[in-house]
C-alpha positions as a Markdown table, in Angstrom:
| # | Residue | x | y | z |
|---|---|---|---|---|
| 1 | Met | 71.4 | 6.5 | 33.2 |
| 2 | Ala | 69.1 | 4.8 | 35.2 |
| 3 | Val | 71.3 | 4.7 | 38.4 |
| 4 | Lys | 72.1 | 8.4 | 38.4 |
| 5 | Met | 68.7 | 9.1 | 38.7 |
| 6 | Leu | 68.4 | 7.1 | 40.9 |
| 7 | Ala | 70.5 | 8.4 | 42.7 |
| 8 | Val | 68.9 | 11.7 | 42.5 |
| 9 | Ser | 66.3 | 10.6 | 43.5 |
| 10 | Val | 67.4 | 8.6 | 46.4 |
| 11 | Ile | 68.9 | 12.4 | 47.9 |
| 12 | Phe | 66.4 | 13.9 | 47.4 |
| 13 | Leu | 63.9 | 11.5 | 49.4 |
| 14 | Phe | 66.6 | 11.0 | 52.1 |
| 15 | Ser | 66.6 | 15.3 | 51.9 |
| 16 | Val | 63.1 | 15.4 | 52.8 |
| 17 | Arg | 63.2 | 12.7 | 55.3 |
| 18 | Leu | 65.7 | 14.5 | 57.6 |
| 19 | Ile | 63.4 | 17.9 | 56.8 |
| 20 | Leu | 59.8 | 16.0 | 58.3 |
| 21 | Leu | 62.4 | 14.6 | 61.1 |
| 22 | Val | 63.4 | 18.1 | 62.0 |
| 23 | Val | 59.9 | 18.7 | 61.9 |
| 24 | Ala | 58.7 | 16.3 | 64.2 |
| 25 | His | 61.4 | 17.5 | 66.5 |
| 26 | Leu | 59.6 | 21.0 | 66.6 |
| 27 | Arg | 55.7 | 20.1 | 66.8 |
| 28 | Pro | 53.9 | 19.5 | 69.7 |
| 29 | Gly | 53.5 | 16.2 | 71.2 |
| 30 | Gly | 54.7 | 15.2 | 74.3 |
| 31 | Ile | 57.8 | 13.3 | 72.2 |
| 32 | Asp | 61.2 | 14.1 | 74.6 |
| 33 | Pro | 63.9 | 13.8 | 72.4 |
| 34 | Ile | 66.4 | 13.0 | 75.4 |
| 35 | Arg | 64.9 | 10.4 | 76.9 |
| 36 | Asp | 61.9 | 9.1 | 74.4 |
| 37 | Ala | 62.3 | 6.4 | 71.2 |
| 38 | Val | 61.9 | 8.3 | 67.9 |
| 39 | Ser | 59.1 | 6.0 | 67.1 |
| 40 | Asp | 57.3 | 7.7 | 69.4 |
| 41 | Tyr | 56.4 | 10.1 | 67.6 |
| 42 | Ala | 54.2 | 7.9 | 65.6 |
| 43 | Arg | 52.1 | 8.2 | 69.2 |
| 44 | Ala | 52.7 | 12.0 | 69.4 |
| 45 | Ser | 48.7 | 13.5 | 71.6 |
| 46 | Ala | 49.1 | 15.8 | 67.9 |
| 47 | Pro | 47.8 | 14.1 | 65.0 |
| 48 | Thr | 49.7 | 16.6 | 62.9 |
| 49 | Thr | 53.2 | 14.8 | 64.6 |
| 50 | Arg | 52.2 | 11.4 | 63.8 |
| 51 | Thr | 51.4 | 12.0 | 59.7 |
| 52 | Val | 55.5 | 13.7 | 59.6 |
| 53 | Ala | 56.8 | 11.0 | 61.3 |
| 54 | Ala | 54.8 | 8.3 | 59.2 |
| 55 | Ala | 56.2 | 10.5 | 55.8 |
| 56 | Ala | 59.2 | 10.4 | 57.3 |
| 57 | Ser | 59.8 | 7.2 | 57.6 |
| 58 | Trp | 58.0 | 6.5 | 53.9 |
| 59 | Ala | 60.1 | 8.3 | 52.4 |
| 60 | Ala | 63.0 | 7.1 | 54.1 |
| 61 | Ala | 61.3 | 3.0 | 53.1 |
| 62 | Val | 60.8 | 4.7 | 49.2 |
| 63 | Gly | 64.8 | 6.0 | 49.6 |
| 64 | Trp | 66.2 | 2.8 | 50.5 |
| 65 | Ala | 63.8 | 0.6 | 47.5 |
| 66 | Leu | 65.4 | 3.0 | 44.8 |
| 67 | Leu | 68.8 | 2.8 | 46.5 |
| 68 | Gly | 68.7 | -1.1 | 47.0 |
| 69 | Val | 67.3 | -0.6 | 43.0 |
| 70 | Gly | 70.2 | 0.9 | 41.7 |
| 71 | Leu | 72.3 | -1.5 | 43.2 |
| 72 | Leu | 70.6 | -4.6 | 41.8 |
| 73 | Ile | 70.7 | -2.6 | 38.5 |
| 74 | Asp | 74.5 | -2.0 | 39.1 |
| 75 | Gly | 74.9 | -6.0 | 39.7 |
| 76 | Glu | 75.0 | -5.4 | 43.7 |
| 77 | Val | 72.7 | -8.5 | 44.3 |
| 78 | Ala | 73.3 | -9.0 | 48.0 |
| 79 | Leu | 73.6 | -5.4 | 49.0 |
| 80 | Gly | 70.4 | -4.4 | 46.9 |
| 81 | Trp | 68.2 | -7.5 | 48.0 |
| 82 | Gln | 69.5 | -6.2 | 52.2 |
| 83 | Leu | 68.3 | -2.5 | 51.2 |
| 84 | Val | 65.0 | -3.3 | 49.9 |
| 85 | Ala | 64.4 | -5.7 | 53.0 |
| 86 | Leu | 65.0 | -2.6 | 55.0 |
| 87 | Ala | 62.6 | -0.7 | 52.7 |
| 88 | Val | 60.5 | -3.1 | 53.6 |
| 89 | Val | 60.6 | -2.8 | 57.4 |
| 90 | Val | 61.3 | 0.9 | 57.6 |
| 91 | Gly | 57.6 | 1.0 | 55.4 |
| 92 | Ala | 56.5 | -0.8 | 58.1 |
| 93 | Ile | 57.0 | 0.7 | 61.0 |
| 94 | Pro | 55.1 | 3.2 | 61.5 |
| 95 | Leu | 51.8 | 0.4 | 60.7 |
| 96 | Val | 52.4 | -1.5 | 64.1 |
| 97 | Pro | 53.2 | 1.3 | 66.6 |
| 98 | Thr | 55.0 | 1.4 | 70.1 |
| 99 | Asp | 54.0 | 1.1 | 73.1 |
| 100 | Gly | 55.4 | 4.1 | 74.6 |
| 101 | Pro | 57.2 | 4.6 | 77.8 |
| 102 | Gly | 56.5 | 3.6 | 81.3 |
| 103 | Val | 53.6 | 1.0 | 79.6 |
| 104 | Ser | 53.4 | -2.7 | 80.1 |
| 105 | Met | 54.4 | -4.1 | 75.9 |
| 106 | Thr | 51.9 | -5.1 | 74.3 |
| 107 | Met | 51.9 | -8.1 | 71.4 |
| 108 | Arg | 52.2 | -5.1 | 68.9 |
| 109 | Gly | 54.9 | -3.4 | 71.2 |
| 110 | Arg | 57.1 | -6.4 | 70.9 |
| 111 | Leu | 56.2 | -6.7 | 67.4 |
| 112 | His | 57.2 | -3.4 | 66.8 |
| 113 | Leu | 60.3 | -4.0 | 68.3 |
| 114 | Leu | 61.9 | -7.0 | 67.2 |
| 115 | Met | 61.0 | -4.7 | 63.3 |
| 116 | Ala | 62.6 | -1.4 | 64.9 |
| 117 | Ile | 65.8 | -4.0 | 65.9 |
| 118 | Val | 65.2 | -5.3 | 61.9 |
| 119 | Trp | 65.8 | -2.3 | 60.3 |
| 120 | Phe | 68.6 | -0.9 | 62.9 |
| 121 | Ala | 70.6 | -4.0 | 62.0 |
| 122 | Leu | 70.3 | -3.9 | 58.2 |
| 123 | Ala | 70.4 | -0.3 | 58.3 |
| 124 | Tyr | 73.7 | -0.3 | 60.4 |
| 125 | Arg | 75.4 | -3.8 | 58.4 |
| 126 | Thr | 74.7 | -1.9 | 54.7 |
| 127 | Ile | 77.2 | 1.4 | 55.9 |
| 128 | Glu | 80.7 | -1.0 | 55.0 |
| 129 | Pro | 79.4 | -3.0 | 52.6 |
| 130 | Leu | 78.1 | 0.8 | 50.2 |
| 131 | Ser | 81.8 | 2.3 | 51.2 |
| 132 | Arg | 83.2 | 0.2 | 49.3 |
| 133 | Val | 80.8 | 0.4 | 45.9 |
| 134 | Val | 80.3 | 3.8 | 46.0 |
| 135 | Gly | 82.8 | 5.9 | 43.4 |
| 136 | Gly | 85.1 | 8.5 | 44.2 |
| 137 | Asp | 88.0 | 8.1 | 47.7 |
| 138 | Leu | 85.6 | 11.0 | 49.4 |
| 139 | Pro | 82.6 | 9.1 | 49.5 |
| 140 | Ala | 83.4 | 5.5 | 50.7 |
| 141 | Arg | 86.0 | 7.9 | 53.5 |
| 142 | Ile | 82.6 | 10.1 | 54.8 |
| 143 | Leu | 80.6 | 6.1 | 54.7 |
| 144 | Ser | 83.3 | 4.8 | 56.6 |
| 145 | Ala | 83.3 | 7.4 | 59.2 |
| 146 | Leu | 79.6 | 7.7 | 59.5 |
| 147 | Ala | 79.7 | 3.7 | 60.5 |
| 148 | Thr | 82.1 | 4.4 | 63.6 |
| 149 | Val | 79.8 | 7.4 | 65.0 |
| 150 | Ala | 76.9 | 4.9 | 63.7 |
| 151 | Ala | 78.4 | 2.1 | 65.9 |
| 152 | Leu | 79.4 | 4.0 | 68.8 |
| 153 | Ala | 75.4 | 5.7 | 68.4 |
| 154 | Leu | 74.7 | 1.4 | 68.9 |
| 155 | Val | 76.7 | 0.6 | 72.0 |
| 156 | Ala | 75.4 | 3.8 | 73.9 |
| 157 | Leu | 71.8 | 3.2 | 73.3 |
| 158 | Val | 72.0 | -0.1 | 74.0 |
| 159 | Val | 73.4 | 0.5 | 77.2 |
| 160 | Ser | 70.7 | 3.0 | 77.5 |
| 161 | Arg | 68.1 | 0.2 | 76.7 |
| 162 | Val | 70.1 | -2.1 | 79.0 |
| 163 | Leu | 70.8 | 0.5 | 82.1 |
| 164 | Pro | 67.0 | 1.6 | 83.8 |
| 165 | Pro | 69.3 | 5.0 | 85.6 |
| 166 | Leu | 70.6 | 5.8 | 81.5 |
| 167 | Arg | 67.5 | 5.5 | 79.8 |
| 168 | Ser | 66.0 | 8.7 | 80.4 |
| 169 | Arg | 69.0 | 10.4 | 80.1 |
| 170 | Thr | 70.5 | 9.1 | 76.6 |
| 171 | Phe | 68.3 | 6.9 | 75.0 |
| 172 | Gly | 66.7 | 9.0 | 72.5 |
| 173 | Leu | 69.9 | 10.7 | 72.2 |
| 174 | Ser | 71.7 | 8.1 | 71.3 |
| 175 | Glu | 68.8 | 6.4 | 68.7 |
| 176 | Arg | 69.1 | 9.8 | 67.1 |
| 177 | Val | 72.9 | 10.3 | 66.7 |
| 178 | Phe | 71.9 | 6.6 | 65.2 |
| 179 | Val | 68.9 | 7.7 | 63.0 |
| 180 | Leu | 70.7 | 10.8 | 61.7 |
| 181 | Val | 73.3 | 8.8 | 60.7 |
| 182 | Val | 71.4 | 6.0 | 58.6 |
| 183 | Thr | 69.7 | 8.5 | 56.4 |
| 184 | Val | 73.1 | 10.9 | 55.7 |
| 185 | Val | 74.8 | 7.6 | 54.4 |
| 186 | Pro | 72.2 | 7.0 | 51.8 |
| 187 | Ile | 72.5 | 11.0 | 50.4 |
| 188 | Val | 77.1 | 9.9 | 50.2 |
| 189 | Ala | 76.2 | 7.2 | 49.2 |
| 190 | Ala | 73.8 | 7.5 | 46.3 |
| 191 | Ala | 75.7 | 11.0 | 45.6 |
| 192 | Gly | 79.1 | 9.2 | 44.8 |
| 193 | Leu | 77.0 | 6.7 | 43.1 |
| 194 | Gly | 75.6 | 8.6 | 40.8 |
| 195 | Asn | 79.0 | 10.5 | 40.0 |
| 196 | Arg | 80.4 | 6.9 | 39.4 |
């Protein structure tokens, strides 16, 4: 019963995250969704855009923490703790905003980049294990397909980051695909866990 309640809460929180991410993209603030990182919403010129972006991160942080707790209750200790660690990193990221494009990187910017790498790595690394522990064949197949899309998005993201001519054309878009995938993954996983 506790795992089912946590699953419902996770689905709600990540649905809220999706809505908040859409709202952040529609708000003013000078952030280009093709060129700029999702993290750049934390430095948008409009204060409400910054607030919406932070709320989206915190909804995800609480959602990942609850999913981690649900898995810990279910006996999936290693995966549960990875999701709790992911929650901590995602919850802290809005407190360490990025420097933004075209600016010399500060110590804060380096810390933000390190945190972003950790959250991307943890989010990606947990998809396949989640596909093995969820109940039902359909959620597992959906998660496996999402893992493939996430891998392709990560490759595109890294290539865009390394090759400056691509950065303004593909970086933001590839990152948004990855963020969308890792926002849908816990919804699918929670639905599978809740129906076991």
